[in-house]
PDB file of C-alpha atoms in Angstrom:
ATOM      1  CA  MET A   1     -25.108  10.435 -12.493  1.00 51.00           C
ATOM      2  CA  ILE A   2     -22.295   8.062 -13.454  1.00 52.00           C
ATOM      3  CA  ILE A   3     -20.734  10.710 -15.701  1.00 50.00           C
ATOM      4  CA  LEU A   4     -20.816  13.255 -12.848  1.00 47.00           C
ATOM      5  CA  ALA A   5     -19.133  10.787 -10.439  1.00 50.00           C
ATOM      6  CA  ALA A   6     -16.440  10.015 -13.030  1.00 50.00           C
ATOM      7  CA  ALA A   7     -15.831  13.730 -13.566  1.00 49.00           C
ATOM      8  CA  LEU A   8     -15.415  14.300  -9.805  1.00 51.00           C
ATOM      9  CA  LEU A   9     -13.005  11.365  -9.511  1.00 52.00           C
ATOM     10  CA  ALA A  10     -11.001  12.666 -12.458  1.00 59.00           C
ATOM     11  CA  GLU A  11     -10.399  15.921 -10.577  1.00 84.00           C
ATOM     12  CA  VAL A  12      -8.930  14.208  -7.489  1.00 89.00           C
ATOM     13  CA  VAL A  13      -5.158  14.653  -7.452  1.00 94.00           C
ATOM     14  CA  PRO A  14      -3.188  11.880  -5.694  1.00 94.00           C
ATOM     15  CA  PRO A  15      -0.174  12.663  -3.505  1.00 96.00           C
ATOM     16  CA  LYS A  16       3.033  13.242  -5.468  1.00 96.00           C
ATOM     17  CA  PRO A  17       6.584  12.606  -4.298  1.00 96.00           C
ATOM     18  CA  ILE A  18       8.878  15.595  -3.975  1.00 96.00           C
ATOM     19  CA  GLY A  19      12.099  14.675  -5.729  1.00 93.00           C
ATOM     20  CA  ASP A  20      12.993  11.290  -7.139  1.00 94.00           C
ATOM     21  CA  PRO A  21      11.764   8.357  -4.997  1.00 94.00           C
ATOM     22  CA  GLY A  22      14.461   6.234  -6.650  1.00 91.00           C
ATOM     23  CA  GLN A  23      17.045   8.301  -4.758  1.00 93.00           C
ATOM     24  CA  TRP A  24      15.535   7.670  -1.311  1.00 94.00           C
ATOM     25  CA  ILE A  25      17.335   4.317  -0.982  1.00 93.00           C
ATOM     26  CA  SER A  26      20.765   3.488  -2.396  1.00 88.00           C
ATOM     27  CA  SER A  27      23.064   0.465  -2.390  1.00 84.00           C
ATOM     28  CA  SER A  28      24.924   1.955   0.600  1.00 85.00           C
ATOM     29  CA  ASP A  29      21.689   1.481   2.599  1.00 90.00           C
ATOM     30  CA  TYR A  30      21.792  -2.313   2.191  1.00 90.00           C
ATOM     31  CA  PRO A  31      21.377  -3.735   5.709  1.00 88.00           C
ATOM     32  CA  ALA A  32      24.450  -5.580   7.004  1.00 81.00           C
ATOM     33  CA  GLY A  33      22.341  -8.515   8.176  1.00 81.00           C
ATOM     34  CA  ALA A  34      20.762  -8.875   4.735  1.00 84.00           C
ATOM     35  CA  LEU A  35      24.231  -8.743   3.165  1.00 81.00           C
ATOM     36  CA  ALA A  36      25.395 -11.489   5.512  1.00 74.00           C
ATOM     37  CA  LYS A  37      22.442 -13.622   4.458  1.00 78.00           C
ATOM     38  CA  ALA A  38      22.821 -12.677   0.768  1.00 79.00           C
ATOM     39  CA  ALA A  39      19.174 -11.604   0.867  1.00 86.00           C
ATOM     40  CA  SER A  40      17.712  -9.828  -2.152  1.00 90.00           C
ATOM     41  CA  GLY A  41      14.324  -9.231  -3.749  1.00 92.00           C
ATOM     42  CA  SER A  42      11.721  -6.538  -4.295  1.00 94.00           C
ATOM     43  CA  THR A  43       9.658  -4.899  -1.590  1.00 95.00           C
ATOM     44  CA  ILE A  44       6.465  -3.102  -2.568  1.00 95.00           C
ATOM     45  CA  VAL A  45       5.263  -0.684   0.086  1.00 96.00           C
ATOM     46  CA  GLU A  46       1.994   1.174   0.391  1.00 96.00           C
ATOM     47  CA  LEU A  47       2.354   4.596   1.991  1.00 96.00           C
ATOM     48  CA  MET A  48      -0.450   6.576   3.607  1.00 97.00           C
ATOM     49  CA  ILE A  49       0.229  10.257   2.978  1.00 96.00           C
ATOM     50  CA  ASP A  50      -1.487  12.696   5.341  1.00 96.00           C
ATOM     51  CA  THR A  51      -2.896  16.126   4.492  1.00 95.00           C
ATOM     52  CA  ASP A  52       0.478  17.754   5.271  1.00 95.00           C
ATOM     53  CA  GLY A  53       2.333  15.494   2.830  1.00 95.00           C
ATOM     54  CA  ARG A  54       3.927  13.400   5.571  1.00 95.00           C
ATOM     55  CA  ILE A  55       4.033   9.618   5.508  1.00 96.00           C
ATOM     56  CA  SER A  56       1.748   8.562   8.346  1.00 95.00           C
ATOM     57  CA  GLN A  57       1.953   4.831   7.705  1.00 95.00           C
ATOM     58  CA  CYS A  58       4.064   2.405   5.693  1.00 95.00           C
ATOM     59  CA  ARG A  59       2.761  -1.091   5.029  1.00 94.00           C
ATOM     60  CA  VAL A  60       4.584  -3.840   3.172  1.00 94.00           C
ATOM     61  CA  ASP A  61       2.232  -4.917   0.396  1.00 93.00           C
ATOM     62  CA  THR A  62       4.584  -7.442  -1.217  1.00 93.00           C
ATOM     63  CA  SER A  63       7.550  -8.838   0.705  1.00 92.00           C
ATOM     64  CA  SER A  64      11.048  -9.255  -0.670  1.00 92.00           C
ATOM     65  CA  GLY A  65      11.236 -12.471   1.331  1.00 88.00           C
ATOM     66  CA  SER A  66      13.462 -10.784   3.933  1.00 90.00           C
ATOM     67  CA  ILE A  67      11.961  -9.196   7.029  1.00 90.00           C
ATOM     68  CA  GLU A  68      15.087  -7.042   7.354  1.00 92.00           C
ATOM     69  CA  LEU A  69      14.901  -5.686   3.792  1.00 94.00           C
ATOM     70  CA  ASP A  70      11.174  -4.988   4.116  1.00 94.00           C
ATOM     71  CA  ALA A  71      11.573  -3.197   7.461  1.00 93.00           C
ATOM     72  CA  THR A  72      14.511  -1.185   6.121  1.00 95.00           C
ATOM     73  CA  ALA A  73      12.507  -0.110   3.067  1.00 95.00           C
ATOM     74  CA  CYS A  74       9.724   1.288   5.261  1.00 94.00           C
ATOM     75  CA  ALA A  75      12.101   2.904   7.755  1.00 94.00           C
ATOM     76  CA  LEU A  76      14.173   4.682   5.086  1.00 95.00           C
ATOM     77  CA  ILE A  77      11.200   5.800   2.982  1.00 96.00           C
ATOM     78  CA  LYS A  78       9.446   7.167   6.077  1.00 94.00           C
ATOM     79  CA  ALA A  79      12.615   9.044   7.046  1.00 93.00           C
ATOM     80  CA  ARG A  80      13.476  10.406   3.579  1.00 95.00           C
ATOM     81  CA  GLY A  81      10.234  10.545   1.605  1.00 95.00           C
ATOM     82  CA  ARG A  82       8.445  13.844   1.146  1.00 95.00           C
ATOM     83  CA  PHE A  83       5.175  14.453  -0.674  1.00 97.00           C
ATOM     84  CA  THR A  84       2.842  17.089  -1.946  1.00 96.00           C
ATOM     85  CA  PRO A  85      -0.511  16.014  -0.450  1.00 95.00           C
ATOM     86  CA  GLY A  86      -3.394  14.880  -2.605  1.00 94.00           C
ATOM     87  CA  LYS A  87      -6.300  17.208  -3.322  1.00 95.00           C
ATOM     88  CA  ASP A  88      -9.999  16.640  -3.807  1.00 94.00           C
ATOM     89  CA  ALA A  89     -12.117  18.104  -6.600  1.00 91.00           C
ATOM     90  CA  SER A  90     -12.489  21.334  -4.568  1.00 92.00           C
ATOM     91  CA  GLY A  91      -8.736  21.721  -4.126  1.00 92.00           C
ATOM     92  CA  ARG A  92      -8.747  20.748  -0.432  1.00 95.00           C
ATOM     93  CA  ARG A  93      -5.870  18.647   0.840  1.00 95.00           C
ATOM     94  CA  ILE A  94      -6.772  14.993   1.363  1.00 95.00           C
ATOM     95  CA  GLU A  95      -5.049  11.852   2.589  1.00 95.00           C
ATOM     96  CA  GLY A  96      -3.920   9.516  -0.134  1.00 95.00           C
ATOM     97  CA  ILE A  97      -2.013   6.348  -0.895  1.00 95.00           C
ATOM     98  CA  TYR A  98       1.246   6.024  -2.810  1.00 96.00           C
ATOM     99  CA  ARG A  99       2.832   2.692  -3.743  1.00 96.00           C
ATOM    100  CA  GLN A 100       6.557   2.260  -4.262  1.00 95.00           C
ATOM    101  CA  ARG A 101       8.744  -0.677  -5.293  1.00 95.00           C
ATOM    102  CA  VAL A 102      12.224  -1.075  -3.826  1.00 95.00           C
ATOM    103  CA  ALA A 103      14.504  -3.463  -5.720  1.00 94.00           C
ATOM    104  CA  TRP A 104      17.071  -4.922  -3.337  1.00 93.00           C
ATOM    105  CA  VAL A 105      20.015  -6.071  -5.470  1.00 89.00           C
ATOM    106  CA  MET A 106      23.206  -7.232  -3.740  1.00 83.00           C
ATOM    107  CA  PRO A 107      26.001  -4.713  -4.311  1.00 80.00           C
ATOM    108  CA  ARG A 108      28.757  -6.257  -6.455  1.00 76.00           C
ATOM    109  CA  ASP A 109      31.696  -4.700  -4.641  1.00 69.00           C
ATOM    110  CA  VAL A 110      30.820  -5.921  -1.150  1.00 63.00           C
ATOM    111  CA  SER A 111      32.227  -8.969   0.559  1.00 61.00           C
ATOM    112  CA  ILE A 112      29.568 -10.751   2.537  1.00 56.00           C
ATOM    113  CA  PRO A 113      30.451 -11.027   6.229  1.00 58.00           C
ATOM    114  CA  LEU A 114      29.673 -14.427   7.675  1.00 58.00           C
ATOM    115  CA  PRO A 115      28.266 -14.711  11.181  1.00 60.00           C
ATOM    116  CA  ALA A 116      30.712 -16.165  13.703  1.00 62.00           C
ATOM    117  CA  THR A 117      27.876 -17.942  15.498  1.00 65.00           C
ATOM    118  CA  PRO A 118      24.422 -19.078  14.406  1.00 67.00           C
ATOM    119  CA  GLU A 119      21.923 -16.209  14.382  1.00 75.00           C
ATOM    120  CA  SER A 120      18.162 -16.335  14.537  1.00 79.00           C
ATOM    121  CA  LEU A 121      15.214 -14.019  14.786  1.00 80.00           C
ATOM    122  CA  ALA A 122      11.736 -15.056  15.820  1.00 85.00           C
ATOM    123  CA  ILE A 123       8.587 -13.022  16.291  1.00 89.00           C
ATOM    124  CA  ALA A 124       5.068 -13.817  17.420  1.00 90.00           C
ATOM    125  CA  VAL A 125       2.165 -11.809  16.004  1.00 93.00           C
ATOM    126  CA  ASP A 126      -1.175 -11.981  17.815  1.00 95.00           C
ATOM    127  CA  VAL A 127      -4.185 -11.315  15.571  1.00 95.00           C
ATOM    128  CA  ASP A 128      -7.776 -10.834  16.715  1.00 96.00           C
ATOM    129  CA  SER A 129     -10.826 -12.479  15.160  1.00 95.00           C
ATOM    130  CA  LYS A 130     -11.286  -9.489  12.823  1.00 95.00           C
ATOM    131  CA  GLY A 131      -7.790  -9.971  11.363  1.00 93.00           C
ATOM    132  CA  LEU A 132      -6.293  -6.947  13.179  1.00 94.00           C
ATOM    133  CA  VAL A 133      -2.839  -7.179  14.746  1.00 93.00           C
ATOM    134  CA  GLU A 134      -3.061  -6.863  18.520  1.00 95.00           C
ATOM    135  CA  ARG A 135       0.661  -7.101  19.259  1.00 94.00           C
ATOM    136  CA  CYS A 136       3.994  -8.329  17.981  1.00 92.00           C
ATOM    137  CA  ASP A 137       6.711  -9.688  20.261  1.00 89.00           C
ATOM    138  CA  LEU A 138      10.346 -10.434  19.529  1.00 85.00           C
ATOM    139  CA  LEU A 139      10.893 -13.996  20.782  1.00 85.00           C
ATOM    140  CA  GLU A 140      14.530 -14.467  19.698  1.00 81.00           C
ATOM    141  CA  GLY A 141      17.186 -12.178  18.318  1.00 75.00           C
ATOM    142  CA  GLY A 142      16.987  -9.260  20.727  1.00 68.00           C
ATOM    143  CA  GLU A 143      20.786  -9.020  20.642  1.00 69.00           C
ATOM    144  CA  LEU A 144      20.703  -8.601  16.840  1.00 63.00           C
ATOM    145  CA  VAL A 145      18.175  -5.775  17.141  1.00 63.00           C
ATOM    146  CA  ALA A 146      20.336  -4.207  19.870  1.00 62.00           C
ATOM    147  CA  GLN A 147      23.278  -4.308  17.406  1.00 63.00           C
ATOM    148  CA  GLY A 148      21.319  -2.311  14.843  1.00 62.00           C
ATOM    149  CA  ALA A 149      19.257  -4.875  12.928  1.00 65.00           C
ATOM    150  CA  PRO A 150      15.705  -3.597  12.352  1.00 69.00           C
ATOM    151  CA  ASN A 151      13.086  -5.082  14.641  1.00 75.00           C
ATOM    152  CA  PRO A 152      10.909  -7.284  12.403  1.00 81.00           C
ATOM    153  CA  CYS A 153       7.853  -6.294  14.453  1.00 83.00           C
ATOM    154  CA  ILE A 154       7.972  -2.915  12.672  1.00 78.00           C
ATOM    155  CA  ARG A 155       6.206  -4.729   9.836  1.00 81.00           C
ATOM    156  CA  TYR A 156       3.244  -5.712  12.037  1.00 85.00           C
ATOM    157  CA  PRO A 157       2.090  -2.612  13.961  1.00 85.00           C
ATOM    158  CA  ALA A 158      -0.951  -2.838  16.225  1.00 88.00           C
ATOM    159  CA  GLY A 159      -4.105  -2.330  14.179  1.00 89.00           C
ATOM    160  CA  ALA A 160      -2.590  -3.519  10.880  1.00 87.00           C
ATOM    161  CA  LYS A 161      -5.005  -5.643   8.860  1.00 89.00           C
ATOM    162  CA  LEU A 162      -4.087  -9.265   8.156  1.00 89.00           C
ATOM    163  CA  ARG A 163      -6.223 -12.165   7.001  1.00 89.00           C
ATOM    164  CA  THR A 164      -8.994 -13.524   9.169  1.00 91.00           C
ATOM    165  CA  ALA A 165      -8.902 -17.159  10.209  1.00 91.00           C
ATOM    166  CA  ALA A 166     -11.798 -19.488  10.856  1.00 92.00           C
ATOM    167  CA  GLY A 167     -12.212 -22.236  13.417  1.00 92.00           C
ATOM    168  CA  SER A 168     -13.587 -25.690  12.656  1.00 94.00           C
ATOM    169  CA  ASP A 169     -17.114 -24.260  13.021  1.00 95.00           C
ATOM    170  CA  GLY A 170     -16.410 -21.655  10.339  1.00 93.00           C
ATOM    171  CA  ARG A 171     -16.476 -18.702  12.752  1.00 94.00           C
ATOM    172  CA  PRO A 172     -13.630 -16.157  12.846  1.00 94.00           C
ATOM    173  CA  ILE A 173     -10.992 -16.844  15.498  1.00 96.00           C
ATOM    174  CA  ALA A 174      -8.068 -15.011  17.050  1.00 96.00           C
ATOM    175  CA  TYR A 175      -4.716 -16.586  16.186  1.00 94.00           C
ATOM    176  CA  ARG A 176      -0.929 -16.316  16.575  1.00 95.00           C
ATOM    177  CA  ILE A 177       1.686 -16.391  13.834  1.00 92.00           C
ATOM    178  CA  VAL A 178       5.241 -17.370  14.814  1.00 91.00           C
ATOM    179  CA  MET A 179       7.917 -16.569  12.221  1.00 88.00           C
ATOM    180  CA  ARG A 180      11.531 -17.696  12.454  1.00 85.00           C
ATOM    181  CA  GLN A 181      14.551 -16.815  10.354  1.00 81.00           C
ATOM    182  CA  SER A 182      17.968 -18.303  11.035  1.00 78.00           C
ATOM    183  CA  THR A 183      21.483 -18.252   9.600  1.00 72.00           C
ATOM    184  CA  GLU A 184      24.201 -20.799  10.278  1.00 72.00           C
ATOM    185  CA  VAL A 185      27.568 -21.339   8.611  1.00 70.00           C
ATOM    186  CA  THR A 186      28.845 -24.942   8.487  1.00 72.00           C
ATOM    187  CA  ALA A 187      31.784 -26.629   6.788  1.00 71.00           C
ATOM    188  CA  ARG A 188      31.027 -28.821   3.801  1.00 75.00           C
TER     189      ARG A 188
END
């Protein structure tokens, strides 16, 4: 029985990218806000590929440390990524998962613009007792989003799974996460 199950699993074909995923994001895609903050790092995303080969969901599995870089990675991959759908042992199209790493390295030939005034972004994420995101609200920074910065709430869509939290009695509780990111330039 175990051998049969292993043989069936071996025949499942995962989704495959069409073209080179390394070409989906280039240094010219570096977000201006991330440049201004000299943000860098690696984002690892997990993509849900539907039976038509389209990306139906992008979830940040490992953050670069920058909400803007992470959101940009998902937005660009969803816009540019194309896949051949996965197939089951019978050759039928199936949904599948594909993971991709995006290395955000500051371009060398770019001068970093400094903000003229302090900037900040803040979001609140409400999570139910099962660890599912109920909603995400932008608390501060709406003007930055209006100027083209990605909305950090893109990273926390309704229904996304986060960790559960427990109250003092050990039972699961609903909770709120407030995240703030700010940039200020001062003389030294």
